[in-house]
Coordinates of C-alpha atoms and ligand atoms in Angstrom, one line a residue:
X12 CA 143.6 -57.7 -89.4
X13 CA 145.7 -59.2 -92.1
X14 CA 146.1 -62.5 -92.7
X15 CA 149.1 -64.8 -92.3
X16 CA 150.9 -66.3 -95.4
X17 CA 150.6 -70.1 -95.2
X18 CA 151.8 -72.9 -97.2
X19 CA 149.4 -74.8 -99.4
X20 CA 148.6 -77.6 -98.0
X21 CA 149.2 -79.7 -101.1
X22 CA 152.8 -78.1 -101.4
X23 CA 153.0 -79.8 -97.4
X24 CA 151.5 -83.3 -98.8
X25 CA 154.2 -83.5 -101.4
X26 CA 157.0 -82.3 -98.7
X27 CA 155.6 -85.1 -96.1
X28 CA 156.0 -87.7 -99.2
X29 CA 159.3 -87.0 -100.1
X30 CA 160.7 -87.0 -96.4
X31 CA 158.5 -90.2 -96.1
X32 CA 159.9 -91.3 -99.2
X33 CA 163.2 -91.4 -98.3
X34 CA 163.3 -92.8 -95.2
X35 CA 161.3 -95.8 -97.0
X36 CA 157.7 -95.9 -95.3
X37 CA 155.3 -97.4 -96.8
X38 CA 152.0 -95.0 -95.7
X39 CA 148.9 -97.1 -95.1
X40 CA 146.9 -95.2 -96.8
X41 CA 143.4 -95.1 -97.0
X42 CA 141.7 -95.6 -93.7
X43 CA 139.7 -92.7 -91.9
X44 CA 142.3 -91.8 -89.6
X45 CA 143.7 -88.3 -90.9
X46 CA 147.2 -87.7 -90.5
X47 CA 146.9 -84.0 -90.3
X48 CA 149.2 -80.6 -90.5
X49 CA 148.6 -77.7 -87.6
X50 CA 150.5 -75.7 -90.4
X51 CA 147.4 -75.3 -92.3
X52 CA 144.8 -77.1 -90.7
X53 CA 144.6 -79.4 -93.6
X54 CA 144.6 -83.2 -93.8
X55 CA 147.4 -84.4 -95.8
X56 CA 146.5 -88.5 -95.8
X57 CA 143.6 -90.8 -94.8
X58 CA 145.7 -93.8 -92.8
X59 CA 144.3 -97.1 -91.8
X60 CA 144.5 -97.7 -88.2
X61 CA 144.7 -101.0 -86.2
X62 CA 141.9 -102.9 -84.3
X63 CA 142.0 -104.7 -81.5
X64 CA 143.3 -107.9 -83.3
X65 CA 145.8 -106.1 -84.3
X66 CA 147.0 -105.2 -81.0
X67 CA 146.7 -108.5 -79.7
X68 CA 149.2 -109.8 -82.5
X69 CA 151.4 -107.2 -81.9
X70 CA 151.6 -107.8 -78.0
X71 CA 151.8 -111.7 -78.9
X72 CA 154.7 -111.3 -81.5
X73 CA 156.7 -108.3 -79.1
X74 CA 156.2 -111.2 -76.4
X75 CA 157.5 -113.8 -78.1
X76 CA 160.1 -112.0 -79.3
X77 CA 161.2 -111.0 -75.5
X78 CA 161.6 -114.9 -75.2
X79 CA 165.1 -114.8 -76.8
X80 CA 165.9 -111.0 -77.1
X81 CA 166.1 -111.5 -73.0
X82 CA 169.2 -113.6 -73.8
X83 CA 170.4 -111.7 -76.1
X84 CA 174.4 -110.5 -74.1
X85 CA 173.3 -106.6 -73.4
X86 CA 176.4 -104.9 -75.4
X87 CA 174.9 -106.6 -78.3
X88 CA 171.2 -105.4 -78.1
X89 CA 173.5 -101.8 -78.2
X90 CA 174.4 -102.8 -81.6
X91 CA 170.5 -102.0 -83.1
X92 CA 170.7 -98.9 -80.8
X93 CA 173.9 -97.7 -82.4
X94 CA 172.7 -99.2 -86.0
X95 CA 169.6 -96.4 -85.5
X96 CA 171.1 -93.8 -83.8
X97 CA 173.1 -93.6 -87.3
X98 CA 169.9 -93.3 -89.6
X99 CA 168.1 -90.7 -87.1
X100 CA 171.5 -88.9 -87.7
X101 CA 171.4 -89.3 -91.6
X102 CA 167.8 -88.4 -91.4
X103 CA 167.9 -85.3 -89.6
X104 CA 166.5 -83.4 -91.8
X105 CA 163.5 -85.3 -92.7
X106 CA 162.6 -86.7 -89.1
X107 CA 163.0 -83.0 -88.4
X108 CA 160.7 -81.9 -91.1
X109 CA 157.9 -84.2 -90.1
X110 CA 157.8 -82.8 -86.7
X111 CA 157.5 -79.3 -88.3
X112 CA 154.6 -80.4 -90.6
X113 CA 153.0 -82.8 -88.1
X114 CA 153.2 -81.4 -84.7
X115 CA 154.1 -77.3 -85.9
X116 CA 156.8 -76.7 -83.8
X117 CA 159.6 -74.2 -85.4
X118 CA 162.3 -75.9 -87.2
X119 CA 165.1 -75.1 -84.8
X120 CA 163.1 -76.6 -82.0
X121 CA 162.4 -79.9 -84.2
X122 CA 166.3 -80.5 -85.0
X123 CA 166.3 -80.0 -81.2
X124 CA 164.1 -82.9 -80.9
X125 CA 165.8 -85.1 -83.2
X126 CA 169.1 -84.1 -81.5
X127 CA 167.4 -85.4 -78.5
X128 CA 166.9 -88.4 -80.4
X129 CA 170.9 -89.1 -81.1
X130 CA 171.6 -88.2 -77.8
X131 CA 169.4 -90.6 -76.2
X132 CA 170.7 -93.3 -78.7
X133 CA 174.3 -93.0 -78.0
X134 CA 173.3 -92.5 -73.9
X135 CA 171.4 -96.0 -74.5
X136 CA 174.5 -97.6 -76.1
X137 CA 176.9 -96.7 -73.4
X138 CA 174.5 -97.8 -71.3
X139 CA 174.7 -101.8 -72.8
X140 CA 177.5 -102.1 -71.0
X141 CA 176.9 -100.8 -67.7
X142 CA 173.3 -102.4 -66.4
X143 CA 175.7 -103.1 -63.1
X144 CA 174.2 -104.4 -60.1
X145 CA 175.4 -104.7 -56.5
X146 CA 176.8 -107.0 -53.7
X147 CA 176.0 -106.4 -50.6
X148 CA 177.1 -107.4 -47.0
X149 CA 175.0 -110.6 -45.8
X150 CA 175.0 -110.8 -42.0
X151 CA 175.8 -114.7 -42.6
X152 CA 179.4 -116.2 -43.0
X153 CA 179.7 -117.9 -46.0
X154 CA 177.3 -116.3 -48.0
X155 CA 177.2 -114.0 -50.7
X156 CA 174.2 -111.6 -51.4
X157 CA 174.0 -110.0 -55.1
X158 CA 171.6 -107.6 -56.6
X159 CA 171.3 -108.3 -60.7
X160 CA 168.8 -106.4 -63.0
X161 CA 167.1 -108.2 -65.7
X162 CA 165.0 -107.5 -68.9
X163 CA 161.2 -107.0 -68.3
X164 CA 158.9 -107.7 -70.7
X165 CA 157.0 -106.1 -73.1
X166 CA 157.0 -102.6 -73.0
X167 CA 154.0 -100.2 -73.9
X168 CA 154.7 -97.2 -74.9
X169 CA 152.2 -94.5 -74.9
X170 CA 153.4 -91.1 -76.0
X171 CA 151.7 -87.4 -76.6
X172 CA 152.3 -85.3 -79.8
X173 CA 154.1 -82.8 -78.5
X174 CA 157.2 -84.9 -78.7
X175 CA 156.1 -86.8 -81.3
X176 CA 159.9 -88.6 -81.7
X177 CA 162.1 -87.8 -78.3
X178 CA 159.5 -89.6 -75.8
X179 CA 159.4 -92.8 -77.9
X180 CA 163.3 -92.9 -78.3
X181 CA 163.9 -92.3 -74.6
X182 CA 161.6 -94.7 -73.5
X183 CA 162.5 -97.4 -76.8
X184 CA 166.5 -97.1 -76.8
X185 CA 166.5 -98.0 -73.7
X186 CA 163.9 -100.7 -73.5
X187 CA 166.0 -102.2 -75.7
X188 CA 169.1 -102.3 -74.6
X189 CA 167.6 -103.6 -70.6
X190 CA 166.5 -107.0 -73.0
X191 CA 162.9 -105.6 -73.4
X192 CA 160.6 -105.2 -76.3
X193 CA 158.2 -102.5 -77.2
X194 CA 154.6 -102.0 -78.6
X195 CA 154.1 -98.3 -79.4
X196 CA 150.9 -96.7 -79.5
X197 CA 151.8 -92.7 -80.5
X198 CA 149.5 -90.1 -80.1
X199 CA 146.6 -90.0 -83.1
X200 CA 147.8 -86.6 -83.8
X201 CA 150.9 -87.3 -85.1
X202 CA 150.9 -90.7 -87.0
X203 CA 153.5 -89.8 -90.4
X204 CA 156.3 -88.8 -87.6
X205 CA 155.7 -92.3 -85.7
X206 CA 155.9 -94.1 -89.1
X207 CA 159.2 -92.6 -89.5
X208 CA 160.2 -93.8 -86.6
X209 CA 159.1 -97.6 -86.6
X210 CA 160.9 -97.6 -90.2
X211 CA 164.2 -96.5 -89.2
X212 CA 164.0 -98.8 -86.3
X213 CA 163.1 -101.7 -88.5
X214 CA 166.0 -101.3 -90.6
X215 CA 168.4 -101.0 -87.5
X216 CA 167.0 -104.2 -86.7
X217 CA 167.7 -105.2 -90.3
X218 CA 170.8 -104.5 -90.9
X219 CA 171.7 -105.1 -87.0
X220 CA 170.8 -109.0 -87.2
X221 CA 168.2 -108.3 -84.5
X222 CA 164.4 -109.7 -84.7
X223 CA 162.1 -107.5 -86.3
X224 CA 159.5 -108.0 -83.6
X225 CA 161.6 -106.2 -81.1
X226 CA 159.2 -103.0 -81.9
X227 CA 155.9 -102.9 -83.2
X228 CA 153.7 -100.3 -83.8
X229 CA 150.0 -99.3 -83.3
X230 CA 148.3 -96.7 -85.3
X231 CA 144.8 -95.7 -83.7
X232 CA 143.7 -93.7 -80.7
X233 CA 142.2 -94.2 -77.0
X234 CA 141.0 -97.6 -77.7
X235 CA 144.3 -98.7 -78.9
X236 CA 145.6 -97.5 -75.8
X237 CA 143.6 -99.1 -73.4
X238 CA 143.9 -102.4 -75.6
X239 CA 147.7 -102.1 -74.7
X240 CA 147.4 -101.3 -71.2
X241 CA 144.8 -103.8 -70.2
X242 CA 146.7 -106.8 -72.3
X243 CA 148.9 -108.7 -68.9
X244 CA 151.9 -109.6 -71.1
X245 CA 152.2 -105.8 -71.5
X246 CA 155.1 -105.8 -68.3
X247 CA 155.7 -101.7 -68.1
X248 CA 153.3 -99.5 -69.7
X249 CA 154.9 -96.2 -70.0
X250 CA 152.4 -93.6 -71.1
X251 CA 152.8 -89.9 -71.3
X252 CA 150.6 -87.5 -71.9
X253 CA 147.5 -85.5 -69.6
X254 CA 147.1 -85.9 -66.4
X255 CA 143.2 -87.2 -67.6
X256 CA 145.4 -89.8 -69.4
X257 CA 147.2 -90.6 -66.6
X258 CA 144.3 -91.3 -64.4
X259 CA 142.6 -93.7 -66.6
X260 CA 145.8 -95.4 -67.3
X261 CA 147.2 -95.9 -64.0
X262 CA 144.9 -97.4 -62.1
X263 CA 143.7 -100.0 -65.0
X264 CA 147.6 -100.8 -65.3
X265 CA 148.0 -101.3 -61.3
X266 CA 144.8 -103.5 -61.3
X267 CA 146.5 -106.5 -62.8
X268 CA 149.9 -105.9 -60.7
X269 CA 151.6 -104.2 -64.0
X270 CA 154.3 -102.0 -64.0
X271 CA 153.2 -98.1 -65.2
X272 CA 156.0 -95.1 -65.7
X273 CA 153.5 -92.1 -66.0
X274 CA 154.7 -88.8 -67.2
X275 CA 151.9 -86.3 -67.0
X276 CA 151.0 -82.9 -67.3
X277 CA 152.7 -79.7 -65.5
X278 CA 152.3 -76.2 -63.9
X279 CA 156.0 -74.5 -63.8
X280 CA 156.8 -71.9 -62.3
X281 CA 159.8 -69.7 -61.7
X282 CA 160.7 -66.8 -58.9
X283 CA 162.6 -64.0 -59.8
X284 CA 164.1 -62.8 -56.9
X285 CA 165.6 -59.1 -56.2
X286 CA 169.0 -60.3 -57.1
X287 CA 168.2 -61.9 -60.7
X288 CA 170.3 -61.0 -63.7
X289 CA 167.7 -59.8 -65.5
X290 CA 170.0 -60.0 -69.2
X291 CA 169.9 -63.4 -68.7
X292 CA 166.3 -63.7 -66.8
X293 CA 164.4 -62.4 -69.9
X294 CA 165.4 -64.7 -72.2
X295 CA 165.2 -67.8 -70.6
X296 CA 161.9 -66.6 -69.1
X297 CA 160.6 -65.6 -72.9
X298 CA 161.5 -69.2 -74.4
X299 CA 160.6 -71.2 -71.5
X300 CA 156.6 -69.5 -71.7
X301 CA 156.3 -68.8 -75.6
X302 CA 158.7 -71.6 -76.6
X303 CA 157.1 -74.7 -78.6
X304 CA 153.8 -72.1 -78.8
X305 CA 153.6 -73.4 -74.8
X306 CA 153.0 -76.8 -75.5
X307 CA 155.4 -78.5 -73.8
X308 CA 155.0 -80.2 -70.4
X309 CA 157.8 -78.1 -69.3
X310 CA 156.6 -74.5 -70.4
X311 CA 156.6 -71.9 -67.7
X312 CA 153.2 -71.3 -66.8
X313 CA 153.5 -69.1 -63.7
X314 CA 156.3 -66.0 -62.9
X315 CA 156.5 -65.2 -59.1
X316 CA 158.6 -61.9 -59.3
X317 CA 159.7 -60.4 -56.2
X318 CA 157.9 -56.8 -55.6
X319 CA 160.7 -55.0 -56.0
X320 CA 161.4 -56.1 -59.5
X321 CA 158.3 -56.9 -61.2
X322 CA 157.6 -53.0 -62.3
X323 CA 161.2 -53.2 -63.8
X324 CA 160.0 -56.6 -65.7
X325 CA 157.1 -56.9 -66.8
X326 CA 157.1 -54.1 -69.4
X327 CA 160.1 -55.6 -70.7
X328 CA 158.5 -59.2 -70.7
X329 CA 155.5 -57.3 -72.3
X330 CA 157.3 -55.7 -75.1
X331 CA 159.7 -58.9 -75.6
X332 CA 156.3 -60.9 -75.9
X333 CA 155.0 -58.5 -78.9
X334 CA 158.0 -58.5 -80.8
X335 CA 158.1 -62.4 -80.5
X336 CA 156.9 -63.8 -84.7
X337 CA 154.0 -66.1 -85.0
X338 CA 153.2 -68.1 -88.1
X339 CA 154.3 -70.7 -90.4
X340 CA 157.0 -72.3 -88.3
X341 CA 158.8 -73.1 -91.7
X342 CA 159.4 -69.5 -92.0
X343 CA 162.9 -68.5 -91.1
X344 CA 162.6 -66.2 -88.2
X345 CA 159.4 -67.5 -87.0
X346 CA 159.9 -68.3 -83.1
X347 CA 156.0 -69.7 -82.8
X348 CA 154.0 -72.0 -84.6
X349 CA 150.5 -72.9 -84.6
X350 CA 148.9 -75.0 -81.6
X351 CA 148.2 -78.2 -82.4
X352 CA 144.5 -77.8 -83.4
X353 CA 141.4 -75.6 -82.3
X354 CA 141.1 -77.2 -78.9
X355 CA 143.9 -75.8 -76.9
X356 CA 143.0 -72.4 -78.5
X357 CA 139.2 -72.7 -77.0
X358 CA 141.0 -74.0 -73.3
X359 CA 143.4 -70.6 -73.3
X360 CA 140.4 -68.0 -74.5
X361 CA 138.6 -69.9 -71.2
X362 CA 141.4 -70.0 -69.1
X363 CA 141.5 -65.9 -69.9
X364 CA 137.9 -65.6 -69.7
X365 CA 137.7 -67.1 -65.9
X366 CA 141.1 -65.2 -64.9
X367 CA 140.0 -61.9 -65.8
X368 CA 136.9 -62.3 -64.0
X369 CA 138.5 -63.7 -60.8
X370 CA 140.7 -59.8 -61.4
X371 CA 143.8 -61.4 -63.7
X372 CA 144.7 -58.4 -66.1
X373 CA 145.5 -59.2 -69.8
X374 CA 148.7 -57.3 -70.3
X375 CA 149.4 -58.9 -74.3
X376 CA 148.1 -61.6 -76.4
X377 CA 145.3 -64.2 -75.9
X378 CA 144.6 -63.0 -79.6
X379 CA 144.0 -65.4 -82.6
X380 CA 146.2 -64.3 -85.3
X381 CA 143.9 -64.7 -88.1
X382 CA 144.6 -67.3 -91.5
X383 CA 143.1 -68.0 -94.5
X384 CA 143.3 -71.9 -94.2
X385 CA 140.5 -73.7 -92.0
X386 CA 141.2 -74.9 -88.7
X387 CA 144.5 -73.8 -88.3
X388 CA 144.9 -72.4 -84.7
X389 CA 147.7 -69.4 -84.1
X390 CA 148.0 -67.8 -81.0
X391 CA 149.8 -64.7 -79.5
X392 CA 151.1 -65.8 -76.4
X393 CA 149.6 -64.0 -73.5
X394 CA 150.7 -62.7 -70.1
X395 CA 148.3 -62.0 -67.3
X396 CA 148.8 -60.0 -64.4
X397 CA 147.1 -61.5 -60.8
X398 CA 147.6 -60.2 -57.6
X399 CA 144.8 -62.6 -55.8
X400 CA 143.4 -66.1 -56.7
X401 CA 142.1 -67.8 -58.9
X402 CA 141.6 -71.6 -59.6
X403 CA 142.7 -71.7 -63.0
X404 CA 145.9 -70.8 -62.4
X405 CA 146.2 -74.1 -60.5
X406 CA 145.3 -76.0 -63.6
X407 CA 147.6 -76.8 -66.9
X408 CA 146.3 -74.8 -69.6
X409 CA 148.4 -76.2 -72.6
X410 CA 149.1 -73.2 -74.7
X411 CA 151.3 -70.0 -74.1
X412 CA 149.7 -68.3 -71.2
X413 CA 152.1 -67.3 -68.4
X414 CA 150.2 -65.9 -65.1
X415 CA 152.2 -63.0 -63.4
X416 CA 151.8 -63.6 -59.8
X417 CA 153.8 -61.5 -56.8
X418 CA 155.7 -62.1 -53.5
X419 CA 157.4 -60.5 -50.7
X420 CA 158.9 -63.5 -49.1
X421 CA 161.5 -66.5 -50.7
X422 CA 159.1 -68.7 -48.3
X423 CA 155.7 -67.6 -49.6
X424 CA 157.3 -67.3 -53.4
X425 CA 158.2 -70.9 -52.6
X426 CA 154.6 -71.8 -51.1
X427 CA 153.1 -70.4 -54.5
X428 CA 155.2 -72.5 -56.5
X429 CA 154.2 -75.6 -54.5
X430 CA 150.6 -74.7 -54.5
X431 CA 149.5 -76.8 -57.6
X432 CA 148.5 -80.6 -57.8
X433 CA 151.2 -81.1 -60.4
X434 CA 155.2 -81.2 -60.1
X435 CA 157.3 -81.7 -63.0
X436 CA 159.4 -78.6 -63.0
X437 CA 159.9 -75.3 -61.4
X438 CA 163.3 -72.8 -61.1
X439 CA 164.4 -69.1 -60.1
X440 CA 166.4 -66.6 -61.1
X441 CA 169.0 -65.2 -58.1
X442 CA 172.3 -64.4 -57.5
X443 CA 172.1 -65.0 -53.8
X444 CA 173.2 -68.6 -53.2
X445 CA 171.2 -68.8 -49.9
X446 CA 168.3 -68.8 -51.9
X447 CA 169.4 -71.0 -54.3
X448 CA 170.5 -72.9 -51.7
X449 CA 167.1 -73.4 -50.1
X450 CA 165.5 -73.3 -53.3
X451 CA 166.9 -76.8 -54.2
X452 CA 166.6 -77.9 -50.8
X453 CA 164.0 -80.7 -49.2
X454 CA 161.6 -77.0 -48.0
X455 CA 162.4 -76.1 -51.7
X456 CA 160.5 -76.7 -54.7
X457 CA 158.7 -80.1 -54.5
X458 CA 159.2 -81.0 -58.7
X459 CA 161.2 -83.4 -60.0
X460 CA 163.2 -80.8 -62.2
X461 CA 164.6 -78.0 -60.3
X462 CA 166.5 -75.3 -62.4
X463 CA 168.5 -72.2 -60.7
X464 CA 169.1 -69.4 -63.2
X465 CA 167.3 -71.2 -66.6
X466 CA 164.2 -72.0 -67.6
X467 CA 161.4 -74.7 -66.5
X468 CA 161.9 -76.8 -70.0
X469 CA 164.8 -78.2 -72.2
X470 CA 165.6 -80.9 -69.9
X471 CA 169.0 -82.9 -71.3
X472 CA 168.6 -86.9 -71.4
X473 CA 171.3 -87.6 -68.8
X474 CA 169.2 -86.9 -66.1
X475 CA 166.2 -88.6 -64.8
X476 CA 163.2 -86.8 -66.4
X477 CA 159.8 -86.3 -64.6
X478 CA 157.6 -85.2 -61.8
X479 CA 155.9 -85.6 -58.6
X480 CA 152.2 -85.3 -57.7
X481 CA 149.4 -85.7 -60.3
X482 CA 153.1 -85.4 -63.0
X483 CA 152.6 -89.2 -62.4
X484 CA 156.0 -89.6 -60.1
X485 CA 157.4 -91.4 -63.4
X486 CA 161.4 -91.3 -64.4
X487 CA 162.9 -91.3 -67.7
X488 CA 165.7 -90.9 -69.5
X489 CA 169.8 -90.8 -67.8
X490 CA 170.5 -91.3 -64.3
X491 CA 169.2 -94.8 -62.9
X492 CA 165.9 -94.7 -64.7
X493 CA 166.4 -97.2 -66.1
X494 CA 165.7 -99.8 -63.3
X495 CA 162.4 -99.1 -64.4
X496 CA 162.7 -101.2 -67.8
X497 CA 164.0 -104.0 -65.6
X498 CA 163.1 -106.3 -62.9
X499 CA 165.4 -106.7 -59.7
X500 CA 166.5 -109.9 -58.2
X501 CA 168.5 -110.5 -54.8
X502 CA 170.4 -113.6 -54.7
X503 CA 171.6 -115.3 -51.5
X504 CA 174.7 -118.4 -52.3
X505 CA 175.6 -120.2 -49.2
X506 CA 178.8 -121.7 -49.9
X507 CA 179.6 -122.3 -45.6
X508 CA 178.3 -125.9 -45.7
X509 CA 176.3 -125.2 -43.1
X510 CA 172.9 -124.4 -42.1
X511 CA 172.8 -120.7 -40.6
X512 CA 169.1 -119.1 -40.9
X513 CA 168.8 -115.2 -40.8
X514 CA 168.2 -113.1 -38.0
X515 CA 170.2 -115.9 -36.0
X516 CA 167.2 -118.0 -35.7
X517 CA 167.5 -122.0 -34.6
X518 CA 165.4 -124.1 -35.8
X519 CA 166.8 -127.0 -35.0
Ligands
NAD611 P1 146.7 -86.8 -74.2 O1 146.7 -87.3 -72.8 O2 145.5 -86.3 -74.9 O3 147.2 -88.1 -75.1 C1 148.5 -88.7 -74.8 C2 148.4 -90.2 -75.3 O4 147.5 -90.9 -74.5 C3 147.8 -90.3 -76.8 O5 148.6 -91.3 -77.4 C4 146.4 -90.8 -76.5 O6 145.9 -91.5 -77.6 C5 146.6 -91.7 -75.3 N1 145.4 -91.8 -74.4 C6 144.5 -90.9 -74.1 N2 143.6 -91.4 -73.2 C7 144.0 -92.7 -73.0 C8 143.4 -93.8 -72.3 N3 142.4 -93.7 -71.5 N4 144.1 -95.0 -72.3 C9 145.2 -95.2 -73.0 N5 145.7 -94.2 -73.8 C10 145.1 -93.0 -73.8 O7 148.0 -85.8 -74.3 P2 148.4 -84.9 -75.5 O8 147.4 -83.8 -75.7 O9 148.9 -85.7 -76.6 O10 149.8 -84.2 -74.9 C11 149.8 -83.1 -74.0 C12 149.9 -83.5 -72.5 O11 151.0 -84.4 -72.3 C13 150.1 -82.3 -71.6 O12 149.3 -82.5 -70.5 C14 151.6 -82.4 -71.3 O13 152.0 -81.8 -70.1 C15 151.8 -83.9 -71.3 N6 153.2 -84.3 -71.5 C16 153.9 -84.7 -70.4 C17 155.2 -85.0 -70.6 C18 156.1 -85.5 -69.4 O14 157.2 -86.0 -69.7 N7 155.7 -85.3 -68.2 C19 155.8 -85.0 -71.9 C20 155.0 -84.6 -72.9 C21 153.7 -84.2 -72.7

C-alpha cells in the first residue's frame, strides 16, 4: 500500500502563524493544551488554557457587561455585527485556512463555512431592526395587551469542532444583536480557529465603540464546560456537540431553572423511491455521506432505496465511492480529508465489525489509507449493505459510513427513517409529489430538517436549524430562533379608569 503525500508539519506551523499573524492573535503559548492538525497528526502549539478563575471572571465581566449592552437601542448592537461580518469577509482566506489545518475539512468546504459565517452576520444585522413583538386582543375594554422580547443574559456558548467557526457565529451574531453577551467555550480540538474568531470580534467591538466584554473566551476542555454551565448568571447555555454532551449538559443546566438550546448528534437518512432522478440522486447522495469525511451532524448515514431501484444504485454508489480522493485536504482535487483524530477511526472499524456480524455486507471502504505521519487518521468511506437489523445502525457513528438498508412500502421506508432515537435531518429522492407530499407531512419524517430531492446536510442560516429526540429539540439560526436569546414579557395597560378583573370575575 503506498503511502499518502502529506505536508510537513512544520511547513503547517509556519502556515497557522502567518494566517494567525494577520488577523492579529496573540497565541498563548506555552501551556499543555496542544492545538493540533488532523492533516498530519502533529501538534503545531502548546496553548495555555483557563482554570476555573478564569471562567468565573469571564462570566462576571460578560455579566456586567449585559448591565448596559441590554440598553444598548438594537440597530446599534447591529453596528459590531456588521463591523465583523467585514473582517470575516477580508479574512476569508485565513479563517478558511485554519479550519483546513485545524479541523481537516477540504478547502472548498471551509470557504463554505466561513461563507456561513458572512451570511449569518448580515442575517443578524437585518435582524437589529426587526426583534418585533405582538399586540394582542384583551377580552377587557380599555386595555391593551403587548408581547415585547428582551435581551437575556449571558450566553454560554458551547460548540464541537466540526464547525469550528459557523456554530459560534450563529449562535454569537445573534446573541448580540437580542442585547445578550457571550462566554465561549469551543471544542479543545480546535483552539487556533476559536482564537481567530474572538480576535476579529474584539476588533469589531473596537472599532464599533462597543464594550470589549461583550465576548469572552475560554480555552480548556470538559471542565471548562461544566464551569460555564453550572455558573447561574450564565442565562442560555447553548452547547452543541454529542448527544453524551448533551445529556450531561441538559439536565445540570435545567437544575438551576437555566435556559439550554442543545444541538446534538444525528442519524440521517434518505429514501429513494422508484421515481427518483437518479442524475441528480447520486450526487447529492455521494456528498451528503462522504462529504466533510462524514463528520458533520447532518451527514447521511442511512439510504432506504426502494427494491426496485437499489440493483440499479448501488454499483453506481459503489463505483462513485472509489473514485471519490482522500488525503491532504489542501490538495486541489481532494474531496476527503482526514478524521479528526484516531478515535472516530476506532468507532467506524467497530461500527463495521458488529454490522458484519449482525449480516451487514461491506461493499467498499472501512480501509485506513495508510501515512507516513503519526496519528493522522484517513478513511475510505464505506458502504454497507443490510437487509435485517442490527443495533448499530441506530447509533451515530461519526465518520463516513452509510448503511444501505431496503423497502417495499413509502410507509415502512418512512418507519425505518423514524426508527432512531435521534432527529435532526432526514430527505428522499422522488418525483411523485404524493410522496413528497406525505413525506413532509405530520406521518412524515419526524426531524427537524426535512429535505425532498437534496441531501440530509448543508442547511442555509435562514431557517431554523436543529432536531427532535435525543438531537436535543434545540433551534438555531433564521426563522424565529431567535426568541431563544431573549426573554418574553406580556404587558397588560388599563387605561378604562375602571376596575374590570379577567375572566369577568367580581370581587367586589
Ligand atoms: P463533543 O460532545 O465531544 O464535544 C462538544 C463540546 O462539548 C466540546 O466543546 C466539549 O469540550 C464540550 N463538552 C463535552 N462534554 C461536556 C460536559 N459534560 N459539559 C460541558 N461541556 C462538555 O462533540 P464533538 O466530537 O466535538 O462533535 C461531534 C458531535 O457534535 C457529533 O455528535 C455531531 O453530530 C454533533 N454536532 C451537532 C450539531 C447540531 O447542530 N445538531 C452540529 C455540529 C456537531
Amino acid at each position: 500500500m503506498t503511502s499518502l503525500v502529506l505536508p510537513a508539519t512544520h511547513d503547517l506551523r509556519t502556515r497557522a502563524r502567518a494566517c494567525l499573524d494577520r488577523i492579529g492573535v496573540v497565541v498563548p503559548e506555552g501551556g499543555d493544551l496542544y492545538a493540533r492538525t488532523p492533516i498530519t497528526g502533529e501538534d503545531l502549539f502548546g496553548l495555555r488554557g483557563g482554570d476555573a478563575a478564569e471562567t468565573t471572571a469571564a462570566v462576571t465581566a460578560a455579566h456586567d457587561t449585559f448591565l448596559t449592552w441590554r440598553s444598548t437601542p438594537a440597530p446599534r448592537r447591529g453596528e459590531i455585527v456588521r463591523r465583523f461580518g467585514d473582517l470575516v469577509r477580508a479574512h476569508h482566506d485565513d479563517l478558511a485556512e485554519l479550519i483546513t489545518l485545524e479541523a481537516g475539512k477540504i478547502r472548498a468546504e471551509a470557504y463554505g463555512e466561513v461563507q456561513e459565517m458572512i451570511d449569518i452576520a448580515d442575517y443578524a444585522v437585518g435582524l437589529s431592526r426587526q426583534l418585533y413583538g405582538r399586540v394582542i386582543a384583551s377580552e377587557r375594554a380599555g386595555h391593551r395587551m403587548t408581547e415585547s422580547w428582551h435581551p437575556l443574559g449571558v450566553v454560554g456558548i458551547i460548540s464541537a469542532f466540526n464547525f469550528p467557526a459557523a456554530v459560534w457565529a450563529w449562535n454569537t451574531t445573534v446573541a448580540l444583536v437580542c442585547g445578550d453577551t457571550v462566554v465561549w467555550k469551543p471544542s479543545e480540538q480546535t483552539p487556533l480557529i476559536s482564537l481567530a474568531c474572538a480576535r476579529l470580534l474584539a476588533r469589531a467591538a473596537e472599532e464599533s465603540g462597543a464594550p470589549a466584554d461583550i465576548h469572552r473566551l475560554l480555552i480548556g476542555g470538559r471542565e471548562t464546560g461544566e464551569a460555564l454551565v453550572d455558573d447561574p448568571r450564565v442565562a442560555l447555555v447553548s452547547a452543541t456537540g454529542s448527544t453524551r454532551m448533551g445529556r450531561a449538559v441538559g439536565p445540570r443546566v435545567a437544575a438551576r431553572f437555566g435556559r439550554s438550546l442543545l444541538e446534538l448528534g444525528g442519524n440521517n437518512a434518505a429514501i429513494v423511491a422508484p421515481s427518483a432522478d437518479l442524475e441528480l440522486t447520486l450526487p447529492a447522495v455521494v456528498f451528503a455521506a462522504a462529504g466533510t469525511a462524514g463528520q458533520r451532524c447532518t451527514s447521511l448515514r442511512r439510504l432506504i432505496v426502494h427494491r426496485d431501484v437499489v440493483d440499479e444504485l448501488l454499483p453506481r454508489l459503489t463505483a462513485a465511492f472509489e473514485r471519490l480522493p482522500v488525503g491532504d485536504p489542501f490538495e486541489e482535487g481532494t474531496l476527503v480529508g482526514p478524521l479528526i483524530s484516531p478515535a472516530p477511526l476506532a468507532a467506524l472499524e467497530s461500527a463495521l465489525a458488529r454490522v458484519t456480524e449482525d449480516g451487514g455486507k461491506l461493499l467498499t471502504g472501512g480501509d485506513q489509507v495508510a501515512t507516513a505521519a503519526g496519528s493522522a487518521a484517513y478513511v475510505r468511506p464505506a458502504i454497507v449493505r443490510i437487509d435485517g437489523h442490527s443495533p448499530v445502525v441506530r447509533e451515530e457513528t461519526f465518520a463516513p459510513l452509510l448503511y444501505v438498508l431496503t423497502y417495499d412500502t413509502l410507509d415502512e421506508a418512512i418507519a425505518l427513517q423514524n426508527d432512531v432515537p435521534q432527529g435532526l435531518s432526514a430527505s428522499i429522492f422522488t418525483q411523485d409529489q404524493r410522496e413528497a407530499e406525505t413525506f413532509l407531512s405530520a406521518v412524515g419524517a419526524d426531524t427537524g430538517l426535512v429535505n425532498v430531492n437534496l441531501g440530509t446536510s448543508g442547511a442555509e442560516i435562514g431557517g431554523a436549524f436543529g432536531g427532535e429526540k435525543e438531537t436535543g429539540g434545540g433551534r438555531a439560526c433564521g426563522s424565529d430562533a431567535w426568541h431563544a436569546y431573549m426573554r418574553r414579557s406580556t404587558a397588560v395597560v388599563n387605561y378604562s379608569g375602571e376596575v374590570a378583573l379577567a375572566q369577568n370575575i367580581s370581587f367586589s
